[in-house]
XYZ file of C-alpha atoms in Angstrom:
228
model
C 16.593 8.873 -21.547
C 13.427 10.694 -21.600
C 11.968 12.794 -24.674
C 10.772 16.542 -25.045
C 7.028 14.878 -25.580
C 6.909 12.666 -22.990
C 4.402 12.252 -20.578
C 5.433 12.464 -17.340
C 3.831 10.581 -14.152
C 0.724 10.956 -12.996
C 1.797 10.111 -8.741
C -1.814 11.458 -7.322
C -2.306 7.490 -7.243
C 0.235 7.377 -4.738
C -0.782 9.202 -2.834
C -4.187 7.510 -2.497
C -2.200 4.214 -2.127
C -0.414 5.526 0.647
C -3.353 6.930 2.517
C -4.922 2.942 2.160
C -1.829 1.881 3.952
C -2.320 4.765 6.646
C -5.326 3.627 7.159
C -5.720 0.171 7.085
C -1.826 -0.383 8.988
C -2.757 1.501 11.402
C -6.571 -0.433 12.131
C -4.216 -3.746 12.592
C -3.461 -3.712 16.401
C -6.741 -2.819 17.481
C -8.043 -5.785 15.550
C -5.262 -8.292 16.708
C -5.535 -6.907 20.676
C -9.559 -7.376 19.899
C -9.710 -10.740 19.279
C -10.668 -13.217 22.154
C -8.054 -15.721 22.876
C -8.794 -19.137 21.348
C -11.284 -17.987 19.486
C -9.692 -19.160 16.200
C -12.100 -18.525 13.677
C -11.513 -14.689 14.497
C -8.330 -15.453 14.314
C -7.880 -16.529 10.719
C -10.255 -14.070 9.259
C -8.437 -11.111 10.704
C -4.556 -12.686 10.034
C -5.616 -12.926 6.414
C -6.766 -9.882 6.518
C -2.818 -8.543 7.469
C -2.046 -10.834 5.358
C -2.901 -8.644 2.388
C -0.902 -6.009 3.383
C 1.305 -6.514 4.574
C 1.801 -9.114 0.815
C 0.628 -5.833 -0.922
C 3.424 -2.962 1.160
C 5.698 -5.911 -0.306
C 5.331 -5.939 -3.557
C 4.419 -2.097 -3.365
C 7.404 -1.127 -2.501
C 9.363 -4.183 -4.494
C 8.024 -2.020 -7.288
C 9.888 1.316 -6.738
C 13.134 -1.124 -5.933
C 13.520 -2.314 -9.229
C 11.818 1.110 -11.183
C 11.670 3.996 -9.072
C 15.336 4.281 -7.290
C 17.328 3.678 -9.913
C 15.491 5.763 -12.384
C 16.417 8.795 -10.132
C 19.790 8.264 -8.996
C 20.031 8.186 -13.029
C 18.382 11.313 -13.834
C 18.200 13.470 -10.772
C 20.469 15.953 -9.459
C 23.145 15.714 -7.003
C 21.304 16.416 -3.830
C 18.358 13.341 -4.883
C 20.750 10.450 -4.202
C 20.918 10.988 -0.300
C 17.137 11.349 -0.363
C 17.047 7.882 -2.439
C 19.045 6.266 -0.287
C 17.426 7.101 3.134
C 14.279 5.564 1.029
C 16.097 2.349 0.443
C 17.173 2.145 4.362
C 13.605 2.865 4.770
C 12.380 -0.159 2.680
C 15.110 -2.307 4.658
C 13.569 -1.514 8.754
C 9.795 -2.257 6.694
C 10.827 -5.100 5.274
C 12.608 -6.759 8.266
C 9.158 -5.543 10.206
C 7.116 -6.643 7.164
C 9.100 -10.407 7.445
C 8.832 -10.455 11.482
C 5.087 -9.837 10.746
C 4.610 -12.540 8.620
C 6.525 -14.766 11.601
C 4.256 -13.920 14.070
C 0.969 -14.142 12.600
C 1.814 -17.818 11.725
C 2.403 -17.590 15.744
C -0.899 -16.628 16.038
C -3.382 -17.491 13.362
C -4.288 -21.314 14.336
C -3.764 -20.649 18.069
C -5.022 -17.352 18.844
C -3.368 -17.213 22.220
C -2.586 -14.502 24.331
C 1.524 -14.086 23.954
C 1.428 -14.995 20.359
C -1.808 -12.145 20.219
C 0.435 -9.876 21.750
C 4.191 -10.283 19.936
C 1.750 -9.545 16.809
C -0.125 -6.257 18.046
C 3.319 -4.925 19.054
C 5.151 -5.773 15.897
C 2.385 -4.273 14.045
C 2.833 -1.108 16.434
C 6.527 -0.811 15.352
C 5.803 -0.700 11.538
C 3.311 1.999 12.064
C 5.768 5.070 12.296
C 8.125 3.570 10.063
C 5.293 3.575 7.146
C 4.540 7.229 7.948
C 7.465 8.853 7.800
C 8.534 6.857 4.693
C 5.926 7.870 3.027
C 5.551 11.134 4.365
C 9.413 12.142 2.908
C 8.232 9.927 0.038
C 5.727 12.526 -0.650
C 7.409 15.157 0.399
C 11.099 14.702 -1.223
C 10.661 12.351 -3.957
C 6.865 12.265 -5.438
C 7.563 16.036 -6.477
C 11.185 14.959 -8.430
C 8.799 12.101 -9.552
C 6.619 14.283 -11.570
C 9.595 15.790 -13.313
C 11.397 12.931 -14.456
C 9.659 9.629 -14.892
C 7.357 8.688 -17.974
C 3.857 8.119 -17.576
C 4.583 4.846 -19.047
C 7.849 4.160 -16.983
C 5.532 4.642 -14.130
C 2.416 2.803 -15.224
C 5.048 -0.407 -15.376
C 6.097 -0.037 -11.925
C 1.999 0.133 -11.107
C 1.485 -3.021 -12.672
C 4.619 -5.019 -11.987
C 3.492 -4.085 -8.363
C 0.193 -5.516 -8.576
C 1.090 -8.688 -10.876
C 1.073 -10.998 -7.963
C -1.970 -10.051 -6.406
C -4.884 -12.095 -7.034
C -7.304 -11.155 -9.700
C -10.291 -11.799 -7.032
C -8.550 -9.276 -4.492
C -8.638 -6.467 -7.541
C -11.944 -5.243 -7.045
C -11.378 -5.019 -3.366
C -7.865 -3.142 -3.375
C -9.567 -0.686 -5.942
C -12.488 -0.894 -3.100
C -10.011 0.162 -0.583
C -8.769 3.150 -2.435
C -11.651 4.958 -3.453
C -13.039 4.864 -0.073
C -11.503 7.954 0.503
C -9.829 8.536 -3.185
C -9.500 11.790 -5.354
C -13.017 11.445 -7.636
C -10.967 12.978 -10.320
C -7.680 10.471 -9.944
C -10.542 7.055 -9.745
C -12.136 8.166 -12.688
C -8.272 8.825 -14.860
C -7.998 4.983 -13.027
C -10.712 3.779 -14.608
C -10.268 4.565 -17.948
C -7.124 3.093 -17.962
C -8.455 -0.344 -17.330
C -10.019 -3.182 -19.544
C -12.757 -1.551 -21.546
C -15.117 -4.974 -20.124
C -14.280 -3.504 -16.536
C -14.548 0.331 -17.084
C -18.821 0.084 -16.779
C -18.817 -1.663 -13.631
C -16.034 -1.523 -11.578
C -16.270 1.318 -9.024
C -19.653 -0.190 -7.750
C -18.026 -3.982 -8.060
C -15.157 -2.062 -5.802
C -17.753 -0.506 -3.627
C -18.759 -3.341 -3.312
C -17.004 -5.711 -2.035
C -14.921 -2.922 -0.012
C -18.445 -2.381 2.096
C -19.049 -5.967 2.464
C -14.946 -6.751 3.329
C -14.655 -3.692 6.335
C -18.203 -5.519 7.320
C -16.496 -8.113 8.274
C -13.063 -7.157 9.373
C -13.920 -3.749 11.434
C -17.562 -4.060 12.191
C -18.566 -1.489 9.458
C -18.751 -0.742 5.906
C -17.375 2.675 7.181
C -14.067 2.624 9.155
C -12.212 5.476 10.415
C -10.881 7.552 7.386
C -7.035 8.241 7.826
C -7.806 12.272 7.646
C -10.669 11.951 10.458
């Protein structure tokens, strides 16, 4: 139950997370197909990148499955139940693709062979429309209800759990991915919620981490934007 004086969730950070997934997953098939057959050094780099994104997506959805859907079913109107069940079904489809990606990655990572490369690129092609449909529906149908029914504390616990398994060394990079197209006001709010020692430096560290990483992955510090 929520009380009248509780602050509700600020959903704007979710849009930044979705932007990262839209941008980075859209670029993956071409990255894979661009690796020359037999170039194992490059296949390892791109495979690690795909693994990072795939793991982040998995944990993001796990947090929603555990914290968000049950509360919306409990607190929302009768009209919300069907759309929540659609969200759950979409998560199952995306999770199936997630598992396919992991299997295809292992077949390609160490060999950089032609056939596993195409198999991986094909499953990446398939997950993109699934993700776009799911995130679009979530933004249109779910988030407007979240900001009226889910408290800021509950939202914060979901976000924290979603990132709990992320290695600490990846946090500046992931924040840099969000900053690249993120709303400056929302970024500043996120910084204000970080530990005091991180606040003065995190934006510079994150920007530098993302620029360096993108040079390595995409050949540029400024990869194509999702809204370009």
